[in-house]
């Protein structure tokens, strides 16, 4: 029910309005009254009515001044002005203030209630429209995140014209233009073991989101299970460096508050053109790939890699007595989560610290070849793959001699078997993902008419977590879950509009929308015409130009 507040200095008129109108029968609540604007204003602030009825001429504070105050502080309140004066200037000023209705006295109860019902309908329509917009925004949030990802990958791969990318960015309120840029790739450990760790992870994500959302200097792109990309913008190289240091320090401060969550970051190189972001991304990716090698809780600058390598060479020269320092666990971890693109950097860095004395040792090279093959073959067996698909080091004597006579040959062999193992792993994963998506599509097809159908429910039906399902579904279909579901529902609605005589409200309900207003809103948002317009256009001719078919 809508709340009504009355401001009228004439007692007889005020009592007449309050006592003679059927408030409850028309879904109104008479919540208060006052004899002038000065007395009314604090009461209106307290009760926050939906509609204020006020006389225009009152002592102390008139209706126009009261209307100005109300519209400034509480712009959603609708105002009906009652005036015994028909002068144009009063009406014009009332319109400028934002008054909804301007009624001339004397006015009877029937006319006032008619005006109130008209204003009530406007309020309800505005609320429905606002609710529809908010719901639509919520539903397309996932789509917008997916489009942001696409924009990022198009930028760093130079796969689309820059003008087109900038236009797409503007549609999402992404201000991409700057003087200089850099990219930071960042990930945190998402493997939670208990409720407390899950709560910590959620808190970290909230703090990071707040940090990145408060400034236009940095744009966050969610890269699914690979973490996030941060596009840092500056007005000069010095300005960019200051901002980079600030954000890295803030990230570290946030992460240090959550000791149980590990992280790793890779910093690229500064560039002064969007078209050169591929170079920044490449360097950031190179630094980021060292998460498989170096310690956790590090944000690594790509420019520091060569210096760190040299330091490691000087301080960690190995020999056959301490060869165990080549940590096999790092290889096993890399095989489980690394990519083919990371193999070269991983192998180079993994073998970097062994020292020239070991690189020149045939015995060492024999050890590394056999050991690496053993690790990779064990991994293949673990995921159900026979090792006959791997290049065996002892296939024949000539091959084995070639592998160990030169350190580069040894290193190239290790890269080949790692790449092959990851390829085989990805083939299995692709099949599993295809099965997940196929089953999910069947479930969606069978349940799209349920209004409460959600990503969480579909993910549960295929036995994966919602975040994992969201990533897999988008990667395999090229659409977010909500976009896929909405397109399916809208196309089903078009079929029913075209081939049945069902009412629009019935069709909306049949495709999963109990609220007919929201269904019509979403249909128009999708096809640029209402369901009724679409149906009428079919009767005139097939596929009229008012919609996208």
Coordinates of C-alpha atoms in Angstrom, one line a residue:
X1 CA 0.0 0.0 0.0
X2 CA 1.2 3.5 -0.8
X3 CA 1.5 6.2 1.9
X4 CA -0.1 9.6 1.6
X5 CA 0.8 12.8 3.4
X6 CA -1.4 15.9 3.4
X7 CA -0.2 19.5 3.8
X8 CA -3.1 22.0 3.9
X9 CA -3.6 25.1 6.1
X10 CA -7.4 25.2 5.9
X11 CA -8.6 22.8 8.6
X12 CA -12.0 22.1 7.0
X13 CA -10.3 21.2 3.7
X14 CA -7.7 19.0 5.4
X15 CA -10.3 17.2 7.5
X16 CA -12.5 16.7 4.5
X17 CA -9.7 15.1 2.5
X18 CA -8.6 12.9 5.4
X19 CA -12.0 11.7 6.4
X20 CA -14.0 11.4 3.2
X21 CA -11.7 9.5 0.9
X22 CA -11.6 5.7 0.9
X23 CA -7.9 5.2 1.5
X24 CA -7.7 1.5 2.3
X25 CA -10.1 0.5 -0.5
X26 CA -7.8 2.0 -3.0
X27 CA -4.6 0.5 -1.3
X28 CA -3.5 3.8 0.3
X29 CA -2.4 4.6 3.9
X30 CA -3.0 8.1 5.2
X31 CA 0.2 8.4 7.2
X32 CA 0.2 12.1 8.4
X33 CA -0.8 15.7 7.9
X34 CA 0.4 19.3 8.7
X35 CA -0.9 22.8 8.3
X36 CA 2.1 24.3 6.5
X37 CA 5.4 23.3 4.9
X38 CA 7.6 24.1 7.8
X39 CA 5.7 21.7 10.1
X40 CA 5.3 19.1 7.3
X41 CA 8.9 18.8 6.2
X42 CA 10.4 17.0 9.3
X43 CA 7.3 14.7 9.4
X44 CA 7.8 13.9 5.7
X45 CA 11.4 13.1 6.4
X46 CA 10.3 10.7 9.2
X47 CA 7.4 8.9 7.4
X48 CA 8.8 9.0 3.9
X49 CA 5.4 8.9 2.1
X50 CA 5.0 7.9 -1.5
X51 CA 2.7 10.8 -2.4
X52 CA 2.5 14.3 -0.8
X53 CA -0.7 16.4 -1.4
X54 CA 0.1 20.0 -0.6
X55 CA -1.7 23.4 -0.9
X56 CA 0.4 25.9 -2.8
X57 CA -0.4 29.0 -0.7
X58 CA 0.4 28.5 3.1
X59 CA 2.0 30.6 5.8
X60 CA 5.6 30.0 7.0
X61 CA 6.5 27.8 4.0
X62 CA 4.4 27.5 0.9
X63 CA 3.8 24.4 -1.2
X64 CA 6.4 25.3 -3.9
X65 CA 9.2 25.7 -1.4
X66 CA 8.3 22.5 0.3
X67 CA 8.2 20.7 -3.0
X68 CA 11.7 21.9 -3.8
X69 CA 13.0 20.6 -0.5
X70 CA 11.3 17.2 -1.0
X71 CA 12.5 16.7 -4.5
X72 CA 16.1 17.6 -3.5
X73 CA 16.2 15.1 -0.6
X74 CA 13.6 12.5 -1.6
X75 CA 13.2 12.7 -5.4
X76 CA 11.1 9.5 -5.6
X77 CA 8.2 11.1 -3.7
X78 CA 5.3 12.2 -6.1
X79 CA 3.8 15.6 -5.3
X80 CA 0.2 16.7 -6.1
X81 CA -0.2 20.5 -5.8
X82 CA -3.6 21.9 -4.9
X83 CA -4.1 25.6 -5.9
X84 CA -6.8 28.1 -5.9
X85 CA -4.8 30.1 -8.4
X86 CA -4.8 29.3 -12.1
X87 CA -1.9 31.5 -13.0
X88 CA 0.4 30.1 -15.6
X89 CA 3.6 31.0 -13.6
X90 CA 2.6 28.8 -10.6
X91 CA 2.0 25.8 -12.9
X92 CA 5.2 26.4 -14.8
X93 CA 7.3 26.6 -11.6
X94 CA 5.6 23.5 -10.3
X95 CA 6.6 21.6 -13.5
X96 CA 10.2 22.8 -13.2
X97 CA 10.3 21.5 -9.6
X98 CA 9.1 18.1 -10.7
X99 CA 5.5 18.2 -9.3
X100 CA 3.5 15.3 -10.7
X101 CA 0.0 16.8 -10.7
X102 CA -1.3 20.4 -10.5
X103 CA -4.9 20.5 -9.5
X104 CA -7.1 23.6 -9.2
X105 CA -9.4 24.2 -6.3
X106 CA -12.2 23.6 -5.6
X107 CA -11.7 19.9 -6.2
X108 CA -14.1 17.1 -5.0
X109 CA -13.1 13.7 -3.5
X110 CA -13.8 11.8 -6.6
X111 CA -11.5 14.0 -8.8
X112 CA -8.7 13.9 -6.2
X113 CA -9.0 10.1 -5.9
X114 CA -8.9 9.8 -9.6
X115 CA -5.7 11.8 -9.7
X116 CA -4.2 9.7 -6.8
X117 CA -5.0 6.5 -8.6
X118 CA -3.3 7.9 -11.7
X119 CA -0.2 8.8 -9.7
X120 CA -0.3 5.4 -8.0
X121 CA -0.2 3.6 -11.4
X122 CA 2.7 5.7 -12.4
X123 CA 4.6 4.8 -9.2
X124 CA 3.9 1.1 -9.6
X125 CA 5.0 1.2 -13.2
X126 CA 8.2 3.0 -12.2
X127 CA 8.8 0.4 -9.5
X128 CA 8.2 -2.5 -11.9
X129 CA 10.5 -0.9 -14.5
X130 CA 13.2 -0.3 -11.9
X131 CA 12.9 -3.9 -10.6
X132 CA 13.1 -5.1 -14.2
X133 CA 16.2 -3.1 -14.8
X134 CA 17.9 -4.2 -11.6
X135 CA 17.0 -7.8 -12.3
X136 CA 18.3 -7.5 -15.9
X137 CA 21.5 -5.9 -14.7
X138 CA 22.0 -8.7 -12.3
X139 CA 21.4 -11.3 -14.9
X140 CA 23.7 -9.8 -17.5
X141 CA 26.5 -9.2 -15.0
X142 CA 28.0 -12.6 -16.0
X143 CA 27.7 -11.6 -19.7
X144 CA 29.5 -8.3 -19.0
X145 CA 32.3 -10.1 -17.3
X146 CA 32.6 -12.5 -20.2
X147 CA 32.6 -9.6 -22.7
X148 CA 35.3 -7.9 -20.6
X149 CA 37.4 -11.0 -20.9
X150 CA 36.9 -11.0 -24.7
X151 CA 37.9 -7.4 -24.9
X152 CA 41.1 -8.1 -22.9
X153 CA 42.1 -11.1 -25.1
X154 CA 41.4 -9.1 -28.2
X155 CA 43.6 -6.3 -26.9
X156 CA 46.6 -8.5 -26.1
X157 CA 46.2 -10.7 -29.2
X158 CA 45.6 -7.8 -31.6
X159 CA 42.7 -9.8 -33.0
X160 CA 40.2 -7.0 -33.5
X161 CA 40.5 -3.4 -34.8
X162 CA 41.4 -1.1 -32.0
X163 CA 38.4 1.2 -32.8
X164 CA 36.0 -1.6 -32.4
X165 CA 37.6 -2.7 -29.1
X166 CA 37.3 0.9 -27.7
X167 CA 33.6 1.1 -28.7
X168 CA 32.9 -2.2 -26.9
X169 CA 34.8 -1.0 -23.9
X170 CA 32.7 2.2 -23.8
X171 CA 29.6 0.1 -23.8
X172 CA 30.8 -1.4 -20.5
X173 CA 32.1 1.9 -19.2
X174 CA 35.7 0.7 -19.5
X175 CA 37.9 3.7 -20.0
X176 CA 40.8 2.1 -21.9
X177 CA 42.7 5.1 -23.2
X178 CA 45.8 6.3 -21.4
X179 CA 49.3 7.5 -22.1
X180 CA 51.2 4.4 -20.8
X181 CA 50.0 0.9 -19.8
X182 CA 51.2 -2.2 -18.0
X183 CA 49.7 -5.6 -17.3
X184 CA 49.9 -7.5 -14.0
X185 CA 48.7 -11.1 -13.9
X186 CA 47.6 -12.3 -10.5
X187 CA 46.2 -15.4 -8.9
X188 CA 45.3 -16.6 -5.4
X189 CA 44.9 -20.2 -4.1
X190 CA 41.3 -21.2 -4.6
X191 CA 41.6 -24.7 -3.1
X192 CA 39.6 -24.3 0.2
X193 CA 39.6 -27.1 2.7
X194 CA 37.1 -25.9 5.3
X195 CA 34.5 -23.2 6.0
X196 CA 37.0 -20.9 7.6
X197 CA 39.3 -20.9 4.6
X198 CA 36.3 -20.3 2.3
X199 CA 35.3 -17.3 4.4
X200 CA 38.8 -16.0 4.2
X201 CA 38.9 -16.4 0.4
X202 CA 35.6 -14.5 0.1
X203 CA 36.9 -11.7 2.3
X204 CA 40.1 -11.5 0.2
X205 CA 38.1 -11.3 -3.0
X206 CA 35.9 -8.6 -1.6
X207 CA 38.9 -6.5 -0.5
X208 CA 40.6 -6.9 -3.8
X209 CA 37.5 -6.0 -5.7
X210 CA 37.0 -2.9 -3.6
X211 CA 40.7 -1.9 -4.2
X212 CA 40.3 -2.2 -8.0
X213 CA 36.8 -0.7 -8.3
X214 CA 37.6 2.6 -6.6
X215 CA 39.9 4.0 -9.3
X216 CA 39.9 4.4 -13.0
X217 CA 43.7 3.9 -12.9
X218 CA 43.3 0.1 -13.0
X219 CA 40.9 -2.3 -14.7
X220 CA 40.4 -5.8 -13.5
X221 CA 39.7 -8.7 -15.9
X222 CA 38.6 -12.0 -14.5
X223 CA 40.4 -14.8 -16.4
X224 CA 38.5 -17.7 -15.0
X225 CA 40.7 -20.3 -13.1
X226 CA 43.9 -18.6 -14.3
X227 CA 43.2 -15.7 -11.9
X228 CA 42.9 -12.1 -13.0
X229 CA 44.6 -9.6 -15.3
X230 CA 45.1 -6.0 -14.1
X231 CA 45.4 -3.3 -16.8
X232 CA 47.3 -0.4 -15.2
X233 CA 47.1 3.0 -16.8
X234 CA 49.2 6.1 -16.3
X235 CA 49.8 9.6 -17.5
X236 CA 53.5 9.1 -17.8
X237 CA 56.1 6.4 -17.2
X238 CA 56.9 7.9 -13.8
X239 CA 53.2 8.1 -12.9
X240 CA 52.6 4.5 -14.0
X241 CA 55.5 3.4 -11.9
X242 CA 54.1 5.1 -8.8
X243 CA 50.7 3.6 -9.3
X244 CA 52.2 0.2 -9.9
X245 CA 54.2 0.3 -6.7
X246 CA 51.0 1.5 -4.8
X247 CA 48.8 -1.3 -6.0
X248 CA 51.4 -4.0 -5.5
X249 CA 52.0 -2.8 -2.0
X250 CA 48.2 -2.7 -1.3
X251 CA 47.8 -6.2 -2.7
X252 CA 50.6 -7.5 -0.5
X253 CA 49.0 -5.7 2.6
X254 CA 45.7 -7.3 1.9
X255 CA 47.2 -10.8 1.3
X256 CA 49.4 -10.5 4.4
X257 CA 46.2 -10.3 6.5
X258 CA 45.2 -13.8 5.3
X259 CA 48.1 -16.0 6.1
X260 CA 46.4 -19.2 4.9
X261 CA 45.9 -18.0 1.3
X262 CA 48.9 -18.0 -1.1
X263 CA 49.3 -15.9 -4.2
X264 CA 51.5 -15.2 -7.1
X265 CA 51.8 -12.3 -9.6
X266 CA 53.6 -11.5 -12.8
X267 CA 54.4 -7.9 -14.0
X268 CA 54.8 -7.0 -17.6
X269 CA 56.6 -4.1 -19.2
X270 CA 55.3 -0.6 -19.8
X271 CA 54.1 0.3 -23.3
X272 CA 52.7 3.5 -24.6
X273 CA 50.1 2.1 -27.1
X274 CA 47.1 -0.2 -26.7
X275 CA 48.3 -1.9 -29.8
X276 CA 51.5 -2.9 -28.0
X277 CA 49.8 -4.5 -25.0
X278 CA 50.7 -7.9 -26.5
X279 CA 54.3 -7.2 -25.5
X280 CA 53.3 -6.3 -22.0
X281 CA 51.1 -9.3 -21.7
X282 CA 53.8 -11.6 -23.0
X283 CA 56.3 -10.4 -20.4
X284 CA 53.7 -10.6 -17.7
X285 CA 52.9 -14.2 -18.7
X286 CA 56.6 -15.1 -18.7
X287 CA 56.9 -13.8 -15.1
X288 CA 53.6 -15.4 -14.2
X289 CA 54.7 -18.8 -15.4
X290 CA 57.4 -18.9 -12.7
X291 CA 54.7 -19.6 -10.1
X292 CA 55.5 -23.2 -10.9
X293 CA 59.1 -22.7 -9.9
X294 CA 59.6 -20.0 -7.3
X295 CA 58.1 -19.6 -3.9
X296 CA 54.5 -18.6 -3.4
X297 CA 53.4 -15.1 -2.2
X298 CA 55.5 -13.3 -4.8
X299 CA 54.7 -10.7 -7.3
X300 CA 57.5 -11.0 -9.9
X301 CA 58.6 -8.2 -12.2
X302 CA 59.6 -9.6 -15.6
X303 CA 62.6 -7.3 -15.7
X304 CA 64.0 -8.9 -12.5
X305 CA 64.0 -12.4 -13.9
X306 CA 67.4 -12.3 -15.5
X307 CA 69.0 -10.7 -12.4
X308 CA 67.4 -13.4 -10.1
X309 CA 68.7 -16.1 -12.4
X310 CA 72.2 -14.8 -12.2
X311 CA 72.0 -14.7 -8.4
X312 CA 70.7 -18.2 -8.3
X313 CA 73.5 -19.4 -10.6
X314 CA 76.1 -17.9 -8.2
X315 CA 74.6 -19.2 -5.0
X316 CA 73.1 -22.6 -6.0
X317 CA 75.6 -24.4 -8.0
X318 CA 74.7 -28.1 -7.9
X319 CA 76.6 -31.3 -8.2
X320 CA 75.6 -35.0 -8.2
X321 CA 75.6 -35.1 -4.4
X322 CA 72.8 -32.6 -4.0
X323 CA 70.9 -33.2 -7.3
X324 CA 67.8 -33.8 -5.1
X325 CA 67.5 -30.0 -5.1
X326 CA 65.8 -30.4 -8.5
X327 CA 62.3 -30.6 -6.8
X328 CA 60.3 -33.3 -8.5
X329 CA 57.1 -32.0 -6.9
X330 CA 57.4 -28.8 -9.0
X331 CA 57.3 -31.0 -12.2
X332 CA 54.3 -32.9 -10.9
X333 CA 52.4 -29.7 -10.0
X334 CA 53.3 -28.2 -13.4
X335 CA 52.0 -31.3 -15.2
X336 CA 48.7 -31.0 -13.4
X337 CA 48.0 -27.3 -14.0
X338 CA 50.5 -25.9 -16.4
X339 CA 50.0 -25.1 -20.1
X340 CA 51.9 -25.9 -23.2
X341 CA 52.7 -22.2 -23.6
X342 CA 54.5 -22.3 -20.2
X343 CA 56.6 -25.4 -20.9
X344 CA 59.6 -23.5 -22.4
X345 CA 59.9 -21.0 -19.5
X346 CA 59.3 -23.8 -16.9
X347 CA 62.1 -26.1 -18.2
X348 CA 64.5 -23.2 -18.7
X349 CA 64.0 -22.0 -15.2
X350 CA 63.8 -25.5 -13.7
X351 CA 67.3 -26.3 -15.0
X352 CA 68.6 -22.8 -14.7
X353 CA 70.4 -23.2 -11.4
X354 CA 72.3 -26.4 -12.0
X355 CA 75.5 -24.7 -12.9
X356 CA 77.8 -25.2 -15.9
X357 CA 79.7 -28.1 -14.3
X358 CA 76.4 -30.2 -14.2
X359 CA 75.3 -29.1 -17.7
X360 CA 78.7 -30.4 -19.0
X361 CA 78.3 -33.7 -17.2
X362 CA 77.1 -36.7 -19.2
X363 CA 76.3 -38.5 -16.0
X364 CA 74.1 -35.6 -14.9
X365 CA 72.3 -35.4 -18.3
X366 CA 71.6 -39.2 -18.1
X367 CA 70.1 -38.7 -14.6
X368 CA 67.9 -35.8 -15.7
X369 CA 66.6 -37.6 -18.9
X370 CA 65.7 -40.8 -17.0
X371 CA 64.3 -39.0 -14.0
X372 CA 62.1 -36.6 -16.1
X373 CA 60.8 -39.5 -18.2
X374 CA 59.9 -41.4 -15.0
X375 CA 58.0 -38.4 -13.6
X376 CA 56.1 -37.8 -16.8
X377 CA 55.3 -41.5 -17.3
X378 CA 54.1 -41.7 -13.7
X379 CA 51.8 -38.8 -14.3
X380 CA 50.4 -40.3 -17.5
X381 CA 49.6 -43.5 -15.7
X382 CA 47.9 -41.5 -12.9
X383 CA 45.5 -40.0 -15.4
X384 CA 44.9 -43.2 -17.2
X385 CA 47.2 -42.8 -20.2
X386 CA 49.6 -45.5 -21.4
X387 CA 53.2 -44.2 -21.6
X388 CA 53.6 -45.7 -25.1
X389 CA 52.5 -42.3 -26.4
X390 CA 55.6 -40.7 -24.9
X391 CA 58.9 -40.5 -26.6
X392 CA 61.0 -43.1 -24.7
X393 CA 64.6 -42.1 -24.0
X394 CA 65.9 -45.7 -24.3
X395 CA 64.1 -46.5 -27.6
X396 CA 67.4 -47.2 -29.2
X397 CA 71.1 -46.5 -28.4
X398 CA 71.6 -43.9 -31.1
X399 CA 68.6 -41.9 -29.9
X400 CA 69.7 -42.0 -26.3
X401 CA 73.3 -40.9 -27.2
X402 CA 71.9 -38.0 -29.0
X403 CA 69.8 -36.9 -26.0
X404 CA 72.7 -36.9 -23.6
X405 CA 75.6 -35.7 -25.8
X406 CA 74.5 -32.1 -25.6
X407 CA 72.7 -30.2 -22.8
X408 CA 70.4 -28.4 -25.3
X409 CA 69.3 -31.8 -26.7
X410 CA 68.5 -32.9 -23.2
X411 CA 66.5 -29.8 -22.5
X412 CA 64.6 -30.1 -25.8
X413 CA 63.7 -33.7 -25.0
X414 CA 62.3 -32.7 -21.6
X415 CA 60.2 -29.9 -23.3
X416 CA 58.9 -32.4 -25.8
X417 CA 57.7 -35.0 -23.3
X418 CA 56.2 -32.3 -21.0
X419 CA 54.3 -30.8 -24.0
X420 CA 53.1 -34.3 -25.0
X421 CA 51.9 -35.1 -21.5
X422 CA 50.0 -31.8 -21.2
X423 CA 48.5 -32.4 -24.7
X424 CA 47.2 -35.8 -23.6
X425 CA 46.0 -34.3 -20.3
X426 CA 44.1 -31.6 -22.1
X427 CA 42.5 -34.1 -24.5
X428 CA 41.1 -35.9 -21.5
X429 CA 40.0 -32.7 -19.9
X430 CA 38.4 -31.5 -23.1
X431 CA 36.4 -34.7 -23.4
X432 CA 35.3 -34.4 -19.7
X433 CA 34.4 -30.7 -20.3
X434 CA 32.4 -31.6 -23.4
X435 CA 30.5 -34.2 -21.4
X436 CA 29.8 -31.7 -18.7
X437 CA 28.5 -29.1 -21.1
X438 CA 26.4 -31.7 -23.0
X439 CA 24.8 -32.9 -19.8
X440 CA 24.2 -29.3 -18.7
X441 CA 22.5 -28.4 -21.9
X442 CA 20.2 -31.4 -21.6
X443 CA 19.4 -30.4 -18.0
X444 CA 18.7 -26.7 -19.1
X445 CA 16.5 -27.9 -22.0
X446 CA 14.4 -30.0 -19.6
X447 CA 14.2 -27.3 -16.9
X448 CA 14.3 -23.9 -18.7
X449 CA 10.6 -23.3 -17.8
X450 CA 11.4 -23.2 -14.1
X451 CA 11.8 -19.6 -13.0
X452 CA 14.2 -20.5 -10.2
X453 CA 16.6 -22.3 -12.6
X454 CA 20.1 -21.1 -11.7
X455 CA 23.8 -21.6 -12.5
X456 CA 24.2 -23.3 -9.1
X457 CA 21.4 -25.8 -9.8
X458 CA 22.8 -26.7 -13.2
X459 CA 26.4 -27.0 -11.8
X460 CA 25.1 -29.4 -9.1
X461 CA 23.4 -31.5 -11.8
X462 CA 26.7 -32.2 -13.4
X463 CA 28.6 -32.5 -10.1
X464 CA 31.0 -29.5 -10.3
X465 CA 31.4 -26.3 -8.4
X466 CA 29.5 -23.2 -9.8
X467 CA 32.7 -21.3 -10.5
X468 CA 34.2 -24.2 -12.3
X469 CA 31.0 -24.8 -14.3
X470 CA 30.8 -21.1 -15.2
X471 CA 34.3 -21.2 -16.6
X472 CA 33.9 -24.4 -18.5
X473 CA 30.5 -23.5 -19.9
X474 CA 31.7 -20.1 -21.2
X475 CA 34.9 -21.6 -22.7
X476 CA 33.0 -24.4 -24.5
X477 CA 29.9 -22.6 -25.7
X478 CA 31.3 -19.1 -26.2
X479 CA 28.3 -17.8 -24.1
X480 CA 27.8 -17.3 -20.4
X481 CA 25.2 -19.5 -18.7
X482 CA 22.7 -16.7 -18.3
X483 CA 23.1 -15.6 -21.9
X484 CA 22.6 -19.1 -23.1
X485 CA 19.5 -19.6 -20.9
X486 CA 18.0 -16.2 -21.8
X487 CA 18.5 -16.9 -25.6
X488 CA 16.9 -20.3 -25.2
X489 CA 13.9 -18.9 -23.4
X490 CA 13.5 -16.0 -25.8
X491 CA 13.6 -18.2 -28.9
X492 CA 11.1 -20.6 -27.3
X493 CA 8.9 -17.5 -26.7
X494 CA 9.1 -16.5 -30.3
X495 CA 8.0 -20.0 -31.4
X496 CA 5.0 -19.8 -29.1
X497 CA 4.1 -16.3 -30.3
X498 CA 4.3 -17.5 -33.9
X499 CA 2.6 -20.9 -33.7
X500 CA 0.1 -20.6 -30.8
X501 CA -2.7 -18.3 -29.6
X502 CA -1.4 -18.3 -26.0
X503 CA -1.6 -15.0 -24.2
X504 CA 1.7 -13.1 -23.7
X505 CA 1.5 -13.7 -19.9
X506 CA 1.0 -17.4 -20.5
X507 CA 4.0 -17.6 -22.9
X508 CA 6.2 -15.8 -20.3
X509 CA 5.2 -18.3 -17.7
X510 CA 5.8 -21.2 -20.0
X511 CA 9.4 -20.1 -20.7
X512 CA 10.3 -19.4 -17.1
X513 CA 9.1 -15.9 -16.3
X514 CA 6.2 -15.6 -13.7
X515 CA 6.3 -11.8 -13.9
X516 CA 4.7 -10.9 -17.3
X517 CA 6.1 -7.4 -17.1
X518 CA 9.6 -8.7 -16.7
X519 CA 9.1 -11.1 -19.6
X520 CA 7.9 -8.3 -21.9
X521 CA 10.8 -6.1 -20.7
X522 CA 13.4 -8.8 -21.5
X523 CA 11.8 -9.7 -24.8
X524 CA 11.9 -6.1 -25.9
X525 CA 15.5 -5.7 -24.7
X526 CA 16.4 -8.8 -26.7
X527 CA 14.5 -8.3 -29.9
X528 CA 13.9 -4.6 -29.9
X529 CA 10.1 -5.0 -30.0
X530 CA 7.4 -6.2 -27.6
X531 CA 5.9 -9.7 -27.8
X532 CA 2.7 -8.1 -29.0
X533 CA 4.5 -6.2 -31.8
X534 CA 6.3 -9.3 -32.8
X535 CA 3.1 -11.3 -33.0
X536 CA 1.4 -8.6 -35.0
X537 CA 4.3 -8.3 -37.4
X538 CA 4.0 -12.0 -38.1
X539 CA 0.4 -11.6 -39.1
X540 CA 1.4 -9.0 -41.7
X541 CA 4.5 -10.7 -43.0
X542 CA 7.2 -13.1 -42.0
X543 CA 10.3 -11.7 -40.3
X544 CA 9.5 -8.0 -40.3
X545 CA 12.4 -5.6 -39.7
X546 CA 11.4 -4.6 -36.1
X547 CA 13.2 -7.6 -34.6
X548 CA 16.3 -9.7 -34.9
X549 CA 15.3 -13.1 -36.1

